[in-house]
Structures are given as structure tokens and as C-alpha cells.
Amino acid sequence: MYYTTDTATTPFAKVPEGDLTEKWSHFKDKARLIGPNNRKNYHIVVVGTGLSGASAAASLAEQGYRVTTFCFQDSPRRAHSVAAQGGVNAMKNYKNDGDSVFRMFYDTLKGGDFRAREANVYRLAECSASLIDQAVAQGVPFAREYSGYLNNRSFGGVQVSRTFYARGQTGQQLLLGAYQALMRQVHLGRVTAYTRHEMLDLVTENGVAKGIVVRNLDTGEISRHGAHAVVLASGGFGKIYYLSTLAMGCNGSAIWRAHKRGAWASCPSWTQIHPTCLPQSGSHQSKLTLMSESLRNDGRIWTPLTKNDTRPPGAIPEEERDYYLERKYPSYGNLAPRDIASRAAKERIDAGHGVGPLKNAVYLDFKDAIASQGKAAIAKKYGNLFSMYEKITGINAYQQPMMISPAAHFSMGGLWVDYELSSNISGLFVIGEANFSDHGANRLGANSLLQACVDGYYILPQTLPHYLALLGKGTQTDTQSQAFEQCEKEVRTKLTELIQINGSKTVDHFHRELGKILYDKCGLSRNEKGLIAAIEAIRVLREAFYQELKIPQTVNGINEELEKAGRVADYLEIGELMCVDALSREESCGAHFREEYQTSDGEAKRNDRDYAFISCWNRGEKTPVLIKEPLKFAYTEPTERSYK
């Protein structure tokens, strides 16, 4: 058996009492507070300064708390939040097309295949409207109609327009707004910001988070940092697949080191494959390029009806094209949710209808949109995306279709958190993509930026002070304690062990091999036989890693291979847990598609009777331990997730 189950433990989610629409207000009304003059006595460490981390650090410092931030980039502006292109969701109903907080809540819950807490998802929708006003006040240049009103468009999985966007640079513009707020607090002396520093471990004393141990990536210096609370805002681990839409530096090490200190990992197998990525062009690649999902508003996705069709797209007449999303999902068409659109593309490619030099792509065609709206209108909405596509591929997408393919993207899984965004380790909070919180088994497009902002601007600044108030008087954390001493010793030992392996294979070799295993066996589809084979293969690969790895033998100074080695060592453990988690869930839901559990027409077959729970994984002596948080649906009724 690859795991055991703890039936005696039930996670306490701390969901407030009262009606769904009143839970968040009820919490805020009853939350403990700290007086303005006393807030400077409390110190908070924030790991990661992307959109969630920067917004949280700026908001907490604005309240008067002392904050220290860490990021491994040379500037918070380099965080991966800049890569989010298409937009951020918010319930404003500017189009008067029937949107509401409840509809947004239901779309998100349904989009995640009813595998998220109702209360958390409703709060996300409830807080969404405030974000747009705040972002505009920060200077975020959202697209506007001729009249000056903010414009909207749709994303996958919805039938209304609630996505606000700044051309194809929404993530970058929102991050710049948060960055400005963060730098203001740095200038005021309330935030101390460390760049080029990587968290290597979490320090706990008696089950309470007390601080972190970090490494200076320029000098190799190891240092200790104590705090009254630690916030992990370190993003997702989709780069575990090696080829993904994520930046090369993205990793899962911060949350995994916390997991090894006792924090529960939650639903790690729920990793999203994005349908609109540029296809792999060869074995030389280490990164794939994302094209915004917003393109599906006007682009039509198709493949040739004939297998192995080598004709250029313009030579294939309409009657010989299969607009397969429009055929299979007429109600949503090309705006079907990401997991469904990705699986549909894979099905067409695997069936021999793929296009491009490697026959690993499908077409995204703007011919009809250009004919009806004009080239200028399309350029106004997507011009920078078209330019990026042409720069990479040499193809003018105004004249012929783009070629797109599914690729690993977003982690719905992460560390488990309760309603207050606290992990099961007291004093350890987890926000943004680092937690599992709001998306269930599949994230709807444009909800990523929303969750990052809502967690950082609105939720954590209410819940973390409540925790601090319950601590009592703030006292200085002793970084000379035995716990800090032991943690630093373990960190140094681990670094030395990696350097002393002195084998003959690079870190990238092992990362690439792991990615192949996961994409083939725990990617767009999974089955029991494949998952068991993947677990065994990862174990063999991990053993080889610790015998054959070769990295430069220096702990001091810049050593990028050493950085990568630590992250891949963690990936080799995360990857095994991903497969174990997928093996334990004998159903199909969202991004988790078990081939044994599908309907007669190939759709996901959910099992609400046995699997309506959040998987929480604790570390056991020999195998991972599964703890189940039951999901209760008091305000919605889980239904078949149909987009037809």
C-alpha cells in the first residue's frame, strides 16, 4: 500500500456560523484586534513577493506591523505574476448580462467540479468587486470602452463577461500596483525587503512557526529570521513537469519544506494543464510559452477532419474542419473550461488530427473574427499577444491560425489552509497559489490573479491580526534557540550532501526525466497501472539523483546548480505524493481524469458519495497519511458538470 488513512483526525476549517452571505462579515465583526500603537511590536515574515505576497506585505505594513519579505528574484517585479496575461475576474455586472455574486460563486464551484469549500469560494466572489476599484486607484490601466467605462470579456467556464483586463499584461500591471504599495512601505521603514534570498526551511517550536532559515543566493550566506507569524506566498509547483508555462525559477520548495515540518499538503495531484500554450518544438526546450485564454473569446479552435493532413490551414476548406469544442460543447463552445478544452485537444492530437511539424498542436483561428470585427479591433484587444506569437514562431496570426497545445500550468493543490488561511501549523499562513484554497479540482481562467489579490489585500490583513491578538503580548523571537540552531544545521548538512554527490549527470537531466514520468502517467489523464508505475519510477529516479548528480562544489557565492538541485530534490518527493494522491482518488474530477472513471461519451465521472472531501496529506514514518476534510454543500447541490 502506498499510503495509510487517518480516520481519527478531522481538519477544523474554522468556517464561521451563519448564512453563506454573512460568514465573512460575521468573522470580521467578531475578530480580535490589536491597537494601532501595539502593532509595531509584532513581526511578520512573508516569503514570496509576487501578487499575493506583495499585496499582503504592503497591507499588513500599512496597518502598522513590522514586515520582512524574501524573494529569490532580483526584484519583486520579476515574480511570475507578471506572466498572467488575460485578465482578473470581478463581479461588477457592467454588461448587465445577469452576473451576480452568487453566479460567480457557483461558476467557480462548478468549474472546480464541486471540490472546494463553499464558504471560501463565496468569499472570493464577494470580495472581487472591491479589487477593481482598488486597482484602478493604484493606476492599473484596465481596458476601457470608448465612453470611458471599464471593459469586460469572458473566460472559460462562464456565460457572462466579468473579466477585467489590461490588454495582455494584466498580471504585470496588477503586480506593478502591488509593488508600488510595497515599495512605499519599504521607504517608510515598515518593510525590510530581501531580494536574492531563498527560504530553505521553516523553524517550528512546539508545533508553532517561529521563523525561517534562508540562503543568500549571491554570497551563499545562511541566516535565521524569527517572526510572530510566517506567510508563505511562494506560488505553485507546475514547473515540476519541466516543460510548463511557468518561469524557470518557479518551484515548490518553500511549501514542501513546511510540509516536512508538519504542514499538511492538500490535493497535490490537482495540477492544471492549460489549453492555449505554444506547442513544444523540440527536445532542446526547457520552457513553454503561454498564450492568453482570452484569445478563445474570438478565436475558433479546430483540427482537420482528415488524419495526418499536411495541407496548410488556408488550403483546408470549412467543410473539412472539425471545430471540436463547438461540436462537443455547444453551450460554451471555445470557452469550455481549461481542463475540458485541454483533454479535448489531447484527444484530437492522439487520434492523429494534430497539426504542426510535430503533429502536436491544434489551430486557433481568428479568420472569422477579423472578417466580422476588422483587424484593428482584434489588434486593439490582442495586439501584443499576436506580436509575441509572431516573434516566437515567425507566423503572422492575422493571416493564418495560431498553433496551440496543452501544457502544465497552475497548481490547484498546495498546503492545506482553513477559512483564515492558516495551515495546521499555528502561526504559518499560506496565500495565493501556494495554498489549495479556492479552486477545487480545476481553476477557472482569470481567478488566479483574483485569489492572489483577495488573499493579500482583503483576507490575510483581517485573519492574521486575529491570530496575533490571540497570542497576547508580542515578544522578540529568539533566533539563538535550539530550534533555530538545529534547523540551520540541517540546512547546511543538506547543501553539503548535494555538493558531495559528485556524479556525472546534471540537475536538468533528473528534472526532465521526472517531467516525462509525470506528464505521461499523471498529466492530462491517469490510470491505476500508470500511477503505480510512476511511483516506482520516481523512486528509482530519486535514488539515482542522490548517486549520480553533478553540481559545482561550492556552497559559498553564486551556484545556480545548487539552487536547482535543492528544488529538484523536493520535486522528486512532491511528484511521488502527486501520484499517490491521484491513486487514492478513485474518481474523475476537474483536472484529475482517471481513465477508469468516465461516462460513455468520455466525460469525467465524479463520485460524490465516496470522494466529496479535501485530501490532506501528513508525513508518516513509511508512507504518506491521508486525512479527509469532508465537503458539505449546504447552499448548492453538486450536479453533473456539463458544458454542453
PDB file of C-alpha atoms in Angstrom, residues 80-224:
ATOM      1  CA  HIS A  80       5.834  35.075 -12.039  1.00  0.00           C
ATOM      2  CA  SER A  81       2.621  37.064 -11.552  1.00  0.00           C
ATOM      3  CA  VAL A  82       3.828  39.180 -14.500  1.00  0.00           C
ATOM      4  CA  ALA A  83       3.145  36.240 -16.828  1.00  0.00           C
ATOM      5  CA  ALA A  84      -0.630  36.244 -16.272  1.00  0.00           C
ATOM      6  CA  GLN A  85      -1.977  37.824 -19.420  1.00  0.00           C
ATOM      7  CA  GLY A  86      -5.691  37.672 -19.970  1.00  0.00           C
ATOM      8  CA  GLY A  87      -7.432  39.270 -17.011  1.00  0.00           C
ATOM      9  CA  VAL A  88      -8.795  39.221 -13.485  1.00  0.00           C
ATOM     10  CA  ASN A  89     -12.371  38.290 -12.617  1.00  0.00           C
ATOM     11  CA  ALA A  90     -14.668  40.526 -10.597  1.00  0.00           C
ATOM     12  CA  MET A  91     -18.408  40.666 -10.091  1.00  0.00           C
ATOM     13  CA  LYS A  92     -19.369  44.116 -11.325  1.00  0.00           C
ATOM     14  CA  ASN A  93     -22.102  43.194 -13.834  1.00  0.00           C
ATOM     15  CA  TYR A  94     -21.123  46.143 -16.008  1.00  0.00           C
ATOM     16  CA  LYS A  95     -22.509  44.330 -19.053  1.00  0.00           C
ATOM     17  CA  ASN A  96     -25.882  43.829 -17.325  1.00  0.00           C
ATOM     18  CA  ASP A  97     -25.805  40.234 -18.538  1.00  0.00           C
ATOM     19  CA  GLY A  98     -27.100  38.538 -15.406  1.00  0.00           C
ATOM     20  CA  ASP A  99     -23.958  38.319 -13.305  1.00  0.00           C
ATOM     21  CA  SER A 100     -24.131  38.285  -9.521  1.00  0.00           C
ATOM     22  CA  VAL A 101     -22.009  37.287  -6.536  1.00  0.00           C
ATOM     23  CA  PHE A 102     -23.901  34.001  -6.284  1.00  0.00           C
ATOM     24  CA  ARG A 103     -23.483  33.278 -10.011  1.00  0.00           C
ATOM     25  CA  MET A 104     -19.745  33.919  -9.779  1.00  0.00           C
ATOM     26  CA  PHE A 105     -19.585  31.718  -6.683  1.00  0.00           C
ATOM     27  CA  TYR A 106     -21.476  28.942  -8.447  1.00  0.00           C
ATOM     28  CA  ASP A 107     -19.418  29.211 -11.652  1.00  0.00           C
ATOM     29  CA  THR A 108     -16.214  28.859  -9.606  1.00  0.00           C
ATOM     30  CA  LEU A 109     -17.536  25.984  -7.515  1.00  0.00           C
ATOM     31  CA  LYS A 110     -18.857  24.158 -10.580  1.00  0.00           C
ATOM     32  CA  GLY A 111     -15.688  24.915 -12.522  1.00  0.00           C
ATOM     33  CA  GLY A 112     -13.734  23.201  -9.742  1.00  0.00           C
ATOM     34  CA  ASP A 113     -16.062  20.180 -10.001  1.00  0.00           C
ATOM     35  CA  PHE A 114     -17.537  20.780  -6.523  1.00  0.00           C
ATOM     36  CA  ARG A 115     -14.282  20.038  -4.756  1.00  0.00           C
ATOM     37  CA  ALA A 116     -13.839  23.262  -2.771  1.00  0.00           C
ATOM     38  CA  ARG A 117     -15.369  24.770   0.369  1.00  0.00           C
ATOM     39  CA  GLU A 118     -18.493  26.779  -0.295  1.00  0.00           C
ATOM     40  CA  ALA A 119     -17.553  29.449   2.251  1.00  0.00           C
ATOM     41  CA  ASN A 120     -14.100  30.135   0.790  1.00  0.00           C
ATOM     42  CA  VAL A 121     -15.400  30.299  -2.765  1.00  0.00           C
ATOM     43  CA  TYR A 122     -18.265  32.620  -1.865  1.00  0.00           C
ATOM     44  CA  ARG A 123     -15.850  34.968  -0.075  1.00  0.00           C
ATOM     45  CA  LEU A 124     -13.692  35.079  -3.211  1.00  0.00           C
ATOM     46  CA  ALA A 125     -16.677  36.222  -5.278  1.00  0.00           C
ATOM     47  CA  GLU A 126     -17.868  38.591  -2.558  1.00  0.00           C
ATOM     48  CA  CYS A 127     -14.516  40.399  -2.297  1.00  0.00           C
ATOM     49  CA  SER A 128     -13.928  40.538  -6.037  1.00  0.00           C
ATOM     50  CA  ALA A 129     -15.755  43.797  -6.742  1.00  0.00           C
ATOM     51  CA  SER A 130     -13.596  45.781  -4.311  1.00  0.00           C
ATOM     52  CA  LEU A 131     -10.418  44.721  -6.076  1.00  0.00           C
ATOM     53  CA  ILE A 132     -11.190  46.520  -9.328  1.00  0.00           C
ATOM     54  CA  ASP A 133     -11.798  49.840  -7.577  1.00  0.00           C
ATOM     55  CA  GLN A 134      -8.578  49.448  -5.598  1.00  0.00           C
ATOM     56  CA  ALA A 135      -6.545  48.502  -8.660  1.00  0.00           C
ATOM     57  CA  VAL A 136      -7.881  51.475 -10.615  1.00  0.00           C
ATOM     58  CA  ALA A 137      -6.942  53.744  -7.708  1.00  0.00           C
ATOM     59  CA  GLN A 138      -3.427  52.274  -7.849  1.00  0.00           C
ATOM     60  CA  GLY A 139      -3.224  53.207 -11.510  1.00  0.00           C
ATOM     61  CA  VAL A 140      -3.743  49.821 -13.170  1.00  0.00           C
ATOM     62  CA  PRO A 141      -4.615  50.712 -16.801  1.00  0.00           C
ATOM     63  CA  PHE A 142      -7.572  48.422 -17.396  1.00  0.00           C
ATOM     64  CA  ALA A 143      -9.061  48.414 -20.876  1.00  0.00           C
ATOM     65  CA  ARG A 144     -11.932  50.854 -21.328  1.00  0.00           C
ATOM     66  CA  GLU A 145     -14.762  51.334 -23.755  1.00  0.00           C
ATOM     67  CA  TYR A 146     -14.979  54.487 -25.872  1.00  0.00           C
ATOM     68  CA  SER A 147     -17.200  56.080 -23.224  1.00  0.00           C
ATOM     69  CA  GLY A 148     -14.508  55.585 -20.572  1.00  0.00           C
ATOM     70  CA  TYR A 149     -16.207  52.771 -18.683  1.00  0.00           C
ATOM     71  CA  LEU A 150     -14.118  49.715 -17.842  1.00  0.00           C
ATOM     72  CA  ASN A 151     -14.439  46.957 -20.398  1.00  0.00           C
ATOM     73  CA  ASN A 152     -15.041  43.244 -19.793  1.00  0.00           C
ATOM     74  CA  ARG A 153     -14.661  39.988 -21.626  1.00  0.00           C
ATOM     75  CA  SER A 154     -15.380  36.317 -20.901  1.00  0.00           C
ATOM     76  CA  PHE A 155     -13.126  33.471 -19.899  1.00  0.00           C
ATOM     77  CA  GLY A 156     -13.661  29.727 -19.951  1.00  0.00           C
ATOM     78  CA  GLY A 157     -16.427  28.141 -17.899  1.00  0.00           C
ATOM     79  CA  VAL A 158     -18.783  31.132 -17.715  1.00  0.00           C
ATOM     80  CA  GLN A 159     -21.528  32.674 -19.802  1.00  0.00           C
ATOM     81  CA  VAL A 160     -21.133  36.272 -18.622  1.00  0.00           C
ATOM     82  CA  SER A 161     -18.467  38.956 -19.060  1.00  0.00           C
ATOM     83  CA  ARG A 162     -16.676  39.534 -15.757  1.00  0.00           C
ATOM     84  CA  THR A 163     -13.002  39.555 -16.733  1.00  0.00           C
ATOM     85  CA  PHE A 164     -11.226  42.917 -16.473  1.00  0.00           C
ATOM     86  CA  TYR A 165      -8.004  43.171 -18.434  1.00  0.00           C
ATOM     87  CA  ALA A 166      -5.086  45.385 -19.339  1.00  0.00           C
ATOM     88  CA  ARG A 167      -4.540  44.125 -22.856  1.00  0.00           C
ATOM     89  CA  GLY A 168      -2.356  41.015 -22.495  1.00  0.00           C
ATOM     90  CA  GLN A 169      -0.436  42.378 -19.499  1.00  0.00           C
ATOM     91  CA  THR A 170      -2.958  42.179 -16.671  1.00  0.00           C
ATOM     92  CA  GLY A 171      -0.732  40.281 -14.264  1.00  0.00           C
ATOM     93  CA  GLN A 172       2.169  42.624 -14.854  1.00  0.00           C
ATOM     94  CA  GLN A 173       0.059  45.728 -14.309  1.00  0.00           C
ATOM     95  CA  LEU A 174      -1.542  44.372 -11.124  1.00  0.00           C
ATOM     96  CA  LEU A 175       1.888  43.370  -9.844  1.00  0.00           C
ATOM     97  CA  LEU A 176       3.232  46.852 -10.511  1.00  0.00           C
ATOM     98  CA  GLY A 177       0.379  48.259  -8.436  1.00  0.00           C
ATOM     99  CA  ALA A 178       1.197  45.908  -5.550  1.00  0.00           C
ATOM    100  CA  TYR A 179       4.925  46.576  -5.985  1.00  0.00           C
ATOM    101  CA  GLN A 180       4.382  50.330  -5.681  1.00  0.00           C
ATOM    102  CA  ALA A 181       2.411  49.785  -2.490  1.00  0.00           C
ATOM    103  CA  LEU A 182       5.156  47.510  -1.156  1.00  0.00           C
ATOM    104  CA  MET A 183       7.972  49.932  -2.014  1.00  0.00           C
ATOM    105  CA  ARG A 184       6.113  52.742  -0.285  1.00  0.00           C
ATOM    106  CA  GLN A 185       6.205  50.704   2.918  1.00  0.00           C
ATOM    107  CA  VAL A 186       9.885  49.911   2.390  1.00  0.00           C
ATOM    108  CA  HIS A 187      10.565  53.641   2.061  1.00  0.00           C
ATOM    109  CA  LEU A 188       8.624  54.305   5.270  1.00  0.00           C
ATOM    110  CA  GLY A 189      10.731  51.714   7.081  1.00  0.00           C
ATOM    111  CA  ARG A 190       7.888  49.346   7.871  1.00  0.00           C
ATOM    112  CA  VAL A 191       9.036  46.636   5.440  1.00  0.00           C
ATOM    113  CA  THR A 192      12.519  45.187   5.197  1.00  0.00           C
ATOM    114  CA  ALA A 193      12.873  43.568   1.768  1.00  0.00           C
ATOM    115  CA  TYR A 194      15.431  40.888   0.965  1.00  0.00           C
ATOM    116  CA  THR A 195      15.905  40.017  -2.696  1.00  0.00           C
ATOM    117  CA  ARG A 196      18.037  37.121  -3.997  1.00  0.00           C
ATOM    118  CA  HIS A 197      17.286  35.176  -0.803  1.00  0.00           C
ATOM    119  CA  GLU A 198      15.682  31.735  -0.818  1.00  0.00           C
ATOM    120  CA  MET A 199      13.843  30.138   2.082  1.00  0.00           C
ATOM    121  CA  LEU A 200      15.404  26.753   2.810  1.00  0.00           C
ATOM    122  CA  ASP A 201      13.449  25.696   5.875  1.00  0.00           C
ATOM    123  CA  LEU A 202      10.725  26.573   8.349  1.00  0.00           C
ATOM    124  CA  VAL A 203      11.548  26.763  12.057  1.00  0.00           C
ATOM    125  CA  THR A 204       8.940  25.460  14.482  1.00  0.00           C
ATOM    126  CA  GLU A 205       8.917  25.190  18.260  1.00  0.00           C
ATOM    127  CA  ASN A 206       6.276  23.026  19.948  1.00  0.00           C
ATOM    128  CA  GLY A 207       4.244  22.978  16.757  1.00  0.00           C
ATOM    129  CA  VAL A 208       4.293  26.769  16.280  1.00  0.00           C
ATOM    130  CA  ALA A 209       6.002  28.548  13.368  1.00  0.00           C
ATOM    131  CA  LYS A 210       8.774  30.779  14.693  1.00  0.00           C
ATOM    132  CA  GLY A 211      10.680  31.834  11.590  1.00  0.00           C
ATOM    133  CA  ILE A 212      12.700  30.661   8.622  1.00  0.00           C
ATOM    134  CA  VAL A 213      16.254  29.875   7.534  1.00  0.00           C
ATOM    135  CA  VAL A 214      17.325  31.433   4.229  1.00  0.00           C
ATOM    136  CA  ARG A 215      20.302  31.425   1.870  1.00  0.00           C
ATOM    137  CA  ASN A 216      21.713  34.494   0.167  1.00  0.00           C
ATOM    138  CA  LEU A 217      21.938  33.411  -3.473  1.00  0.00           C
ATOM    139  CA  ASP A 218      24.779  35.853  -4.199  1.00  0.00           C
ATOM    140  CA  THR A 219      27.075  35.059  -1.260  1.00  0.00           C
ATOM    141  CA  GLY A 220      25.878  31.680  -0.018  1.00  0.00           C
ATOM    142  CA  GLU A 221      25.411  33.089   3.488  1.00  0.00           C
ATOM    143  CA  ILE A 222      22.878  31.225   5.648  1.00  0.00           C
ATOM    144  CA  SER A 223      20.823  33.369   8.028  1.00  0.00           C
ATOM    145  CA  ARG A 224      17.980  32.991  10.529  1.00  0.00           C
TER     146      ARG A 224
END
